[in-house]
Coordinates of C-alpha atoms and ligand atoms in Angstrom, one line a residue:
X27 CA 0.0 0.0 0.0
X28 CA 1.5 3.2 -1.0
X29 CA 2.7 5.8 1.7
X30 CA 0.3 8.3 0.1
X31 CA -2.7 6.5 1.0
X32 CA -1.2 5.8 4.6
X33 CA -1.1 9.2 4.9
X34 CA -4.0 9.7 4.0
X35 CA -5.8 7.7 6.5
X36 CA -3.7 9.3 9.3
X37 CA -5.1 12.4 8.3
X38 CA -9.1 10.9 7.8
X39 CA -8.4 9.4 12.0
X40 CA -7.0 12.8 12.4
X41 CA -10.9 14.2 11.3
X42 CA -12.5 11.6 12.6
X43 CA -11.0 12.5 16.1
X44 CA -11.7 16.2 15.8
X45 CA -15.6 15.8 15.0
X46 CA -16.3 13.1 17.2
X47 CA -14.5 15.3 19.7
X48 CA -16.8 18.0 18.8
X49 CA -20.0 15.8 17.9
X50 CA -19.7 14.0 21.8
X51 CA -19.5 17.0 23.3
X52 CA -22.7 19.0 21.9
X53 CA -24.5 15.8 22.9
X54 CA -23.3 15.7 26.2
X55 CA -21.5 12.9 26.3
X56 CA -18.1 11.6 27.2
X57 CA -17.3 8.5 26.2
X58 CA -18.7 6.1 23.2
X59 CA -18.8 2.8 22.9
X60 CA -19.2 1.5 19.0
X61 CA -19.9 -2.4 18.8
X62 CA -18.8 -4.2 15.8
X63 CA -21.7 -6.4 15.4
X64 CA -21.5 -10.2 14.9
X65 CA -22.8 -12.9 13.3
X66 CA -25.7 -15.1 14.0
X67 CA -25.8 -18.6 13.1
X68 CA -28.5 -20.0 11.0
X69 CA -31.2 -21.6 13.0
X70 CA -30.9 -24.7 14.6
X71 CA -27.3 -24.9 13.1
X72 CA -23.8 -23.8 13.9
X73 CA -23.2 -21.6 10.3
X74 CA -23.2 -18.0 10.5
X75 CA -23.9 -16.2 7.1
X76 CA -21.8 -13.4 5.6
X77 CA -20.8 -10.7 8.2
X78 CA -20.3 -7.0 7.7
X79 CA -19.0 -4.9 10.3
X80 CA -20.9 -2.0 11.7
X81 CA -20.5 1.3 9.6
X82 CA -19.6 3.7 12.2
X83 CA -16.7 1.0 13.5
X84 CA -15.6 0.5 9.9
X85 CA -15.4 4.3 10.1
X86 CA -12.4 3.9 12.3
X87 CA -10.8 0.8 11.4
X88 CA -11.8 -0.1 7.6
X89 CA -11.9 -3.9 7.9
X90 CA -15.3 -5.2 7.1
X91 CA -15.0 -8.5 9.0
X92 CA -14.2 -7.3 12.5
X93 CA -17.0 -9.0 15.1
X94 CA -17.1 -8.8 18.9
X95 CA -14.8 -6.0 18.9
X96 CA -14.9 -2.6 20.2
X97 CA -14.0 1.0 19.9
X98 CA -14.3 3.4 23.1
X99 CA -14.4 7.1 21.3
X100 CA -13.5 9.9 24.5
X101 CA -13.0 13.4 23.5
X102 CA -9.4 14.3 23.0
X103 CA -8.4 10.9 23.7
X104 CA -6.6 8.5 22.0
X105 CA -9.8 5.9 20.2
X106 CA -9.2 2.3 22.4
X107 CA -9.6 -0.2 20.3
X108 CA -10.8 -3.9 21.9
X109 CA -10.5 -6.7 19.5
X110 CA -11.6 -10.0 20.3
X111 CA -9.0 -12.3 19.5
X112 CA -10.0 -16.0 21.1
X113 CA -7.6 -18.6 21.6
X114 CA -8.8 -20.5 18.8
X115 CA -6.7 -23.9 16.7
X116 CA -9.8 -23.6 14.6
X117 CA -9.7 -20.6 13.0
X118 CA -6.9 -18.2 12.1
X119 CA -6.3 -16.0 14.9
X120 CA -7.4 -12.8 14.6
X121 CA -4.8 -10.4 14.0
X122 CA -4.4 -6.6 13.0
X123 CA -2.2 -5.7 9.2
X124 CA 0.9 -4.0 10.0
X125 CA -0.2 -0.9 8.5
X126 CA 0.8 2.9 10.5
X127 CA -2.9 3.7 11.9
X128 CA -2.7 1.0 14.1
X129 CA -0.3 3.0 16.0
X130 CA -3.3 5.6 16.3
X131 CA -4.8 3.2 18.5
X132 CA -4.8 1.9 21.8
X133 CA -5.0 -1.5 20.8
X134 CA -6.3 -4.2 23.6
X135 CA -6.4 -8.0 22.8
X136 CA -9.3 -9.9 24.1
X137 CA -9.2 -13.9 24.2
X138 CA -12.9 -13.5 25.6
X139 CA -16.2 -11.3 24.8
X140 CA -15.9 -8.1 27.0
X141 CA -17.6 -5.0 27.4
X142 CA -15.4 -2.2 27.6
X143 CA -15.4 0.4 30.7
X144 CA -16.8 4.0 29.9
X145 CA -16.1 6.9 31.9
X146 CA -18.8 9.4 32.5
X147 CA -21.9 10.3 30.8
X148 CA -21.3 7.7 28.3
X149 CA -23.3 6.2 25.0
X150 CA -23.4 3.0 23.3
X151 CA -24.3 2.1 19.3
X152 CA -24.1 -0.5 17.2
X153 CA -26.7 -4.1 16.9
X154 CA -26.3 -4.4 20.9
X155 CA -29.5 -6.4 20.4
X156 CA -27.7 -9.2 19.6
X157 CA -25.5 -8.8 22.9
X158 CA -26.8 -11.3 25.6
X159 CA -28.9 -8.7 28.2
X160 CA -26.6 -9.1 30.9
X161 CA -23.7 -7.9 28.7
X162 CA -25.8 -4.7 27.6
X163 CA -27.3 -4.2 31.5
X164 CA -23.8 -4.4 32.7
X165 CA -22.9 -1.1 31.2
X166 CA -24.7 2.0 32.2
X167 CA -24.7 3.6 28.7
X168 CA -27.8 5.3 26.6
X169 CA -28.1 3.3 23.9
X170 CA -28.1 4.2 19.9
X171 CA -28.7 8.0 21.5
X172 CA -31.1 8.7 18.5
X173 CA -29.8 12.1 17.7
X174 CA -25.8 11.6 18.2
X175 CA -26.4 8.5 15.6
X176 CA -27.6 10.8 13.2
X177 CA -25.1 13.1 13.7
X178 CA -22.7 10.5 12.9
X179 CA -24.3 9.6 9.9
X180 CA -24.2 13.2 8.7
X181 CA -20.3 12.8 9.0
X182 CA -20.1 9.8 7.0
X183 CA -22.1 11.5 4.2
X184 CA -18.9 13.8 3.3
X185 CA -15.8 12.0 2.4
X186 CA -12.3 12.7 3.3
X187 CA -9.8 12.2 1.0
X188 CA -8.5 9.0 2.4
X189 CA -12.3 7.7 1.9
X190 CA -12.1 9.2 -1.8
X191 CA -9.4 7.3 -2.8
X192 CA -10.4 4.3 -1.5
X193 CA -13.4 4.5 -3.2
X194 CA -11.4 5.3 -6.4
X195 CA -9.1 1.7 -5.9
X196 CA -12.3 -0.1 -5.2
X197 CA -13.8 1.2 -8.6
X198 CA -10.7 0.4 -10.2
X199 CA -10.7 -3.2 -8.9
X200 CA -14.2 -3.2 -9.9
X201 CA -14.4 -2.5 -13.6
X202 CA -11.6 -5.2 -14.0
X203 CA -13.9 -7.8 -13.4
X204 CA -16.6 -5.9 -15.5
X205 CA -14.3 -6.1 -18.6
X206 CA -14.1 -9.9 -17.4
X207 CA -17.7 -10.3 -17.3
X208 CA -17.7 -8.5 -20.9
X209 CA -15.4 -11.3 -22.0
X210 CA -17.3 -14.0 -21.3
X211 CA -20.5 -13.1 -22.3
X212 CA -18.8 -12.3 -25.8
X213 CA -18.0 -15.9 -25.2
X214 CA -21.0 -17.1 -24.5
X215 CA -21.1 -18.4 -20.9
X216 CA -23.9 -18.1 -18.7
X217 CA -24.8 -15.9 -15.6
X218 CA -22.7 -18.2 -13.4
X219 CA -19.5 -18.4 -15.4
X220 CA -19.8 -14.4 -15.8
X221 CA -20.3 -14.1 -12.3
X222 CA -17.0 -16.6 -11.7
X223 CA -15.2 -14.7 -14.2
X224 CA -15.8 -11.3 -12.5
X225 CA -15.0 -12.5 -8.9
X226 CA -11.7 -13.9 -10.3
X227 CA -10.6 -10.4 -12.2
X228 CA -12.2 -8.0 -9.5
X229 CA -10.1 -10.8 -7.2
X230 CA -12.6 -11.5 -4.7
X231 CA -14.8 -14.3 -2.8
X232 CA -18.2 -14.3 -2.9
X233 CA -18.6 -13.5 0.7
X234 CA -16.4 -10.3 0.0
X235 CA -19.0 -8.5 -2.4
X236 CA -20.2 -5.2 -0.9
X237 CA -23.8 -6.8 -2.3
X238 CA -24.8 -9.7 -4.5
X239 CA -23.7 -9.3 -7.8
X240 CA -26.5 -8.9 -10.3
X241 CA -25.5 -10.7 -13.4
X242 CA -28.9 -11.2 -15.9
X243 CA -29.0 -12.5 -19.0
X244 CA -32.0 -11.6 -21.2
X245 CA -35.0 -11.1 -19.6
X246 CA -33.6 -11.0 -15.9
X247 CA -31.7 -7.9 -17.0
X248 CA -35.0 -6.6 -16.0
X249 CA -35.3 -7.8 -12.8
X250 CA -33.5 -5.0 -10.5
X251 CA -32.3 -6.9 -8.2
X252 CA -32.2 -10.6 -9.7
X253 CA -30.3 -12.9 -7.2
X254 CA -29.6 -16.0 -9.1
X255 CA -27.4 -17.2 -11.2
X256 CA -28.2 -19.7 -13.9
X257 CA -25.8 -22.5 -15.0
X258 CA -27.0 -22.9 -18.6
X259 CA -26.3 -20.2 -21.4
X260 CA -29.5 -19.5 -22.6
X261 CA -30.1 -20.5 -26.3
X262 CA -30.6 -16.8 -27.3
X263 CA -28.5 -14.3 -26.0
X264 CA -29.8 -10.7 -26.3
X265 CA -28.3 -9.0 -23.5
X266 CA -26.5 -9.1 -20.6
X267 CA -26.6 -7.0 -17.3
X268 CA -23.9 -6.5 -14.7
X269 CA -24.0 -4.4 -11.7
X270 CA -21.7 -5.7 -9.4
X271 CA -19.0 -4.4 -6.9
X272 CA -15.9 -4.1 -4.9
X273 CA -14.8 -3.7 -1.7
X274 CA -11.4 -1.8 -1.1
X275 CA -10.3 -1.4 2.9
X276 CA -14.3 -1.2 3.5
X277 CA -15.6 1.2 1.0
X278 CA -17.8 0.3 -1.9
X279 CA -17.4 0.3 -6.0
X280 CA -21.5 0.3 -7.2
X281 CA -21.1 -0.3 -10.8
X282 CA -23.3 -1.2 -14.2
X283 CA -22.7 -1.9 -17.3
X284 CA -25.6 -3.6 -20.1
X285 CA -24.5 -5.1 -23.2
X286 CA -26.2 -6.4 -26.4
X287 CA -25.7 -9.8 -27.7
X288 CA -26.1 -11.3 -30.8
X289 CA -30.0 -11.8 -31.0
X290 CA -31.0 -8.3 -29.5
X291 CA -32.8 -6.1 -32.0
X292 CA -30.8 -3.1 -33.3
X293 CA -33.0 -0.8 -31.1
X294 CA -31.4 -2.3 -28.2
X295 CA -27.9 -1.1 -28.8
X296 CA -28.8 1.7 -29.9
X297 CA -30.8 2.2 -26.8
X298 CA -27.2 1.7 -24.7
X299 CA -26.0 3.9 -26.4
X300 CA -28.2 6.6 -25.6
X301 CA -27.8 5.5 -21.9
X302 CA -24.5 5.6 -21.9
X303 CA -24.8 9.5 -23.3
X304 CA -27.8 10.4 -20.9
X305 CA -25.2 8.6 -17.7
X306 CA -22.3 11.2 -19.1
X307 CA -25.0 13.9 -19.3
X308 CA -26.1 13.5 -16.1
X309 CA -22.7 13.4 -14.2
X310 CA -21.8 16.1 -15.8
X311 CA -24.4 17.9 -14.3
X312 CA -23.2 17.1 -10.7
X313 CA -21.8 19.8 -8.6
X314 CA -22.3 21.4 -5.3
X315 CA -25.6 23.3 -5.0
X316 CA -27.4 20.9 -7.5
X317 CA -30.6 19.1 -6.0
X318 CA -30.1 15.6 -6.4
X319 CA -33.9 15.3 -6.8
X320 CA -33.9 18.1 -10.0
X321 CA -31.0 15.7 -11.2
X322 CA -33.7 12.6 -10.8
X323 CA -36.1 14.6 -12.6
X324 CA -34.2 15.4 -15.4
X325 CA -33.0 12.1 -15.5
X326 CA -36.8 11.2 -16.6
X327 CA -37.6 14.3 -18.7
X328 CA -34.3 13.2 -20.9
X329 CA -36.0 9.2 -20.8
X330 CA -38.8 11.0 -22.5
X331 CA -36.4 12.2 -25.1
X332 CA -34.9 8.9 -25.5
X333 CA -38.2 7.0 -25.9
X334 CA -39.2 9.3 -28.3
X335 CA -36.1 9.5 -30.5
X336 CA -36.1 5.7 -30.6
X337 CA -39.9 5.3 -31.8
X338 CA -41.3 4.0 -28.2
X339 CA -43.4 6.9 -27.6
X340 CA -44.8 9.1 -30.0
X341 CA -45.6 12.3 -27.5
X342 CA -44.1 14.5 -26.0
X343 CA -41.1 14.1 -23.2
X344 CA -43.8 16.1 -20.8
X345 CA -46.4 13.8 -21.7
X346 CA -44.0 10.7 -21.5
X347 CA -43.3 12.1 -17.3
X348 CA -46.1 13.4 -16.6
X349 CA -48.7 10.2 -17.9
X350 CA -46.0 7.8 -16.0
X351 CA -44.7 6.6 -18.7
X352 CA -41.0 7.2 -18.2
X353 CA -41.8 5.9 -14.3
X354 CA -42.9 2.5 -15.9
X355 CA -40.1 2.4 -17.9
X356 CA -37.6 3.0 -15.0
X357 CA -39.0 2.3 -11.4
X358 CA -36.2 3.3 -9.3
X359 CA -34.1 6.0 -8.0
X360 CA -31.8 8.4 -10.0
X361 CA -29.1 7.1 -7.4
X362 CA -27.9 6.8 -3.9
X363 CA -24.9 8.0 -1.4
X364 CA -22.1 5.9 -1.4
X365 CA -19.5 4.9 0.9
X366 CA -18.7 2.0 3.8
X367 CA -22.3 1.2 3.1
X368 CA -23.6 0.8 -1.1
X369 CA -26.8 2.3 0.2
X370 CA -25.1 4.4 2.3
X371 CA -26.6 6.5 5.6
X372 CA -28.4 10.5 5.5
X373 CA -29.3 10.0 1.6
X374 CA -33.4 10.5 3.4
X375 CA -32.3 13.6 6.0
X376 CA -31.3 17.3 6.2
X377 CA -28.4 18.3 7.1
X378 CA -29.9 18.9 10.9
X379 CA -31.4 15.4 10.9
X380 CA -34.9 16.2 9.9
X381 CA -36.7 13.7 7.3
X382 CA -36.2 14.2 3.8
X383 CA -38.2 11.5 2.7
X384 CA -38.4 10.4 -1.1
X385 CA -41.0 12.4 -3.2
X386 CA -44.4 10.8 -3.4
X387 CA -44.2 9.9 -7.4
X388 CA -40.5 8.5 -6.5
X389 CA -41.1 6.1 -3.5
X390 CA -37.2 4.1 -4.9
X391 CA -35.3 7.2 -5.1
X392 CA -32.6 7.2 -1.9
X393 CA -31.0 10.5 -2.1
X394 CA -32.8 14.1 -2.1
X395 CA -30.0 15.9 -0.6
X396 CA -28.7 18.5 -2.5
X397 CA -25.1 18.1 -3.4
X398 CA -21.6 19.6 -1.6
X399 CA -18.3 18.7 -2.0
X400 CA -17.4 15.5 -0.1
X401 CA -20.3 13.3 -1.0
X402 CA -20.3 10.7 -3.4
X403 CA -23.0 9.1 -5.3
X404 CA -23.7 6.9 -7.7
X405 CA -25.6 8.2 -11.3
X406 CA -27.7 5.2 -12.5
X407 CA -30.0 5.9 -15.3
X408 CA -32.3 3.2 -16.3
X409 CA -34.8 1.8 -18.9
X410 CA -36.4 -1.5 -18.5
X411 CA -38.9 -3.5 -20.0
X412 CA -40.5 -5.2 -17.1
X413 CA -44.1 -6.3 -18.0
X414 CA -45.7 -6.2 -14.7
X415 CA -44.6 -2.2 -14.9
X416 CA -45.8 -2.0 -18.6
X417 CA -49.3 -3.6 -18.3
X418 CA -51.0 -0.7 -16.6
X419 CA -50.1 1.9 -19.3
X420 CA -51.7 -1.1 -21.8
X421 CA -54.9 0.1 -20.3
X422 CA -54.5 3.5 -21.1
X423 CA -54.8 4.9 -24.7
X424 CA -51.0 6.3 -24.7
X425 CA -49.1 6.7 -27.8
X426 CA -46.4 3.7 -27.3
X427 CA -45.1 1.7 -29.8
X428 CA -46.1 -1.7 -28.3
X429 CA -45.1 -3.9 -30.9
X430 CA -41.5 -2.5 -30.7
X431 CA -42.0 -2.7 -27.0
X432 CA -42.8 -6.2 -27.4
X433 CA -39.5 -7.3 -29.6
X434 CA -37.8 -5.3 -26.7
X435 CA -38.9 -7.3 -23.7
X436 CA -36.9 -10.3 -24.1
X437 CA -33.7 -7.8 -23.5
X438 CA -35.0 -6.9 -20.2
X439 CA -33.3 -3.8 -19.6
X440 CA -30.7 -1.5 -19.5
X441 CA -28.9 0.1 -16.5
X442 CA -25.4 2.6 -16.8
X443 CA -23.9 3.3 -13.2
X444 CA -21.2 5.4 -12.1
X445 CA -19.9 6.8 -8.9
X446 CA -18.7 10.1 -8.8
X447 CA -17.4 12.7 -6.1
X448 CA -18.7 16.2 -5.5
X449 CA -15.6 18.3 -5.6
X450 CA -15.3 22.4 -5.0
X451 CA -16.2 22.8 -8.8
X452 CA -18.1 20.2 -10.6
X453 CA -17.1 16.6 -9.8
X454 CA -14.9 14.1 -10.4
X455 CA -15.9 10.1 -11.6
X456 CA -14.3 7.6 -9.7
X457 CA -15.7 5.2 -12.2
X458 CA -12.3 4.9 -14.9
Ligands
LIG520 N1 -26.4 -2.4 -6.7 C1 -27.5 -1.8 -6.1 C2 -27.7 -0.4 -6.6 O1 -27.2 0.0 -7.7 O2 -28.2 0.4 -5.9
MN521 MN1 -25.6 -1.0 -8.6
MN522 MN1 -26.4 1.8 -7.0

């Protein structure tokens, strides 16, 4: 790892320790306790699924696999880190990378589960649910303090420059495997090969994925969030849709990419195409001041254009928004924050905590802050042809080119996602 980015992350504990500082003290507290999280076995067995560490501790210590741990935040003290490290011939013992901000810690070794002592008027966050009651009665804390959570959130919305470039190395890592996944489609494997060859380029296990990968061929390119993976290549291969991930010392890549295959219509390519341009149109639009929700919405006026141009609808791009049309044709959000967390926290608040909640017409979309330098989001256009959406606007005596619509469906969708900072001036795509 270079020294730069070691530097880097000296300076990010360096921030962190200033605003918790500040952030304990307007709340009246004076010491924090953040717990990891852990793992739950399934049911009746002794297998835990996939674990992710808690956002505000991966905040501090960027491993996403860290469980029974915890941090102890005081102002203008040195963060104590308490990591559980059990005498264990099963396992490999748990053990910290020699990297420079472990020095920033107070680092304690625990062979057993502890809870950590807190001076003074102290707070506690993090799924202490899980913790047996004894354990979280044995600590006289406030619990997930309501308001100093969301404060904390607020501070993960803006991203140091550390975070930036790690998000920057996880996009990088990222779009390795989508040029893998690109590969093999062009070679005609199915979802599951594409989904091997882009864990083995992005170089990652499956329990490493920031979220499940969605890989669909054909039809489940419409499906937003298809989770499968099917081990035959379909016999006709009109498209193929990738959004799929990395994770780089905890933060998140959130990439997409659609391509045509050999049996799409030419409608469909061309339709990328256009994607692609309204994805570059749109990020060029970012910069401090803009509303994230006038971006949405101009996101849907220019899927009027496009539906339009390409002999889908034969009104106008007002008509095309305001009938629903372009809502049927993409369901969800514009795009979302990004960080430690692919949905990550405060897309829904103000900046003083109050609800922002999504607009009524856009239930999906996850953001409607408007933008200042630090944040980072991700610009994902869409345009789908999922017939459950479609059927409605059937109904309704709207000018849409249905039997174009029709040869379309089998293609399922497309989707084009980025993730770009908001810098001083404009912005800057982490997406290569
Ligand atoms: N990968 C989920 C999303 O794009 O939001
Ligand atoms: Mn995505
Ligand atoms: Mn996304």
């Amino acid at each position: 790892m270079s020294t730069t980015l070691f530097n880097l992350q000296r300076e990010h504990l360096a921030h962190l320790q200033r605003a918790y500082s500040d952030i304990l003290t307007d709340h009246g507290f004076d010491s924090l306790a953040i717990y990891s999280g852990h793992a739950l076995p399934h049911f009746a067995d002794d297998q835990s699924p996939t674990f992710q560490t808690y956002g505000h501790f991966m905040h501090w210590v960027g491993l996403a696999d860290v469980q029974h741990s915890w941090l102890v935040i005081q102002p203008g003290k040195r963060p104590q880190l308490y990591l559980y490290a059990p005498a264990d011939f099963w396992h490999l013992p748990t053990h910290l990378p020699e990297e420079p901000w472990v020095a920033e810690f107070d680092v304690q070794l625990s062979s057993h589960k502890i809870t950590p002592p807190l001076p003074g008027r102290a707070a506690m966050i993090g799924d202490i649910q899980r913790l047996t009651t004894g354990t979280q009665q044995a600590v006289a804390a406030e619990h997930q303090p309501g308001a100093l959570v969301n404060a904390l959130d607020e501070l993960r919305m803006f991203k140091t420059p550390y975070e930036i470039a790690c998000l920057r190395e996880a996009n990088r890592l990222a779009i390795a495997g989508h040029q893998a996944a690109q590969a093999a489609f062009i070679g005609a494997s199915g979802e599951l090969d594409i989904q091997l060859a882009y864990l083995g380029a992005s170089r990652q296990r499956e329990s490493n994925v920031p979220y499940q990968n969605i890989i669909g061929l054909n039809d489940h390119a419409g499906v937003l969030h298809y989770q499968h993976y099917d081990l035959q290549t379909p016999k006709q291969r009109h498209s193929l849709l990738v959004d799929a991930g990395r994770r780089f010392r905890g933060y998140c890549a959130d990439i997409t990419r659609t391509y045509a295959g050999p049996d799409a219509p030419s409608a469909f390519s061309s339709l990328i195409t256009a994607m692609h341009g309204l994805k570059d149109e749109l990020v060029q639009s970012v910069s401090p001041g803009v509303k994230f929700i006038a971006l949405h919405e101009q996101m849907h006026l220019r899927l009027g254009e496009i539906l339009i141009a390409h002999n889908l609808f034969k009104g106008s791009s007002d008509e095309a928004v305001n009938t629903g049309v372009t809502r049927a044709f993409c369901p969800h959000g514009l795009g979302h924050s990004l960080g430690l967390q692919v949905h990550d926290v405060a897309g829904l608040r103000h900046p003083d905590a109050s609800p922002a909640p999504a607009p009524e017409l856009h239930p999906a979309l996850r953001l409607t802050r408007t933008l200042k330098p630090g944040m980072v989001v991700t610009i994902e256009p869409g345009l789908y042809f999922i017939p459950m959406l479609l059927a409605p606007l059937r109904e309704m005596s709207l000018p849409l080119n249905w039997p174009l619509i029709d040869a379309l469906t089998p293609c399922g969708g497309i989707r084009i996602e980025d993730n770009v900072a908001i810098t001083e001036n404009g912005f800057d795509n982490l997406t290569p």
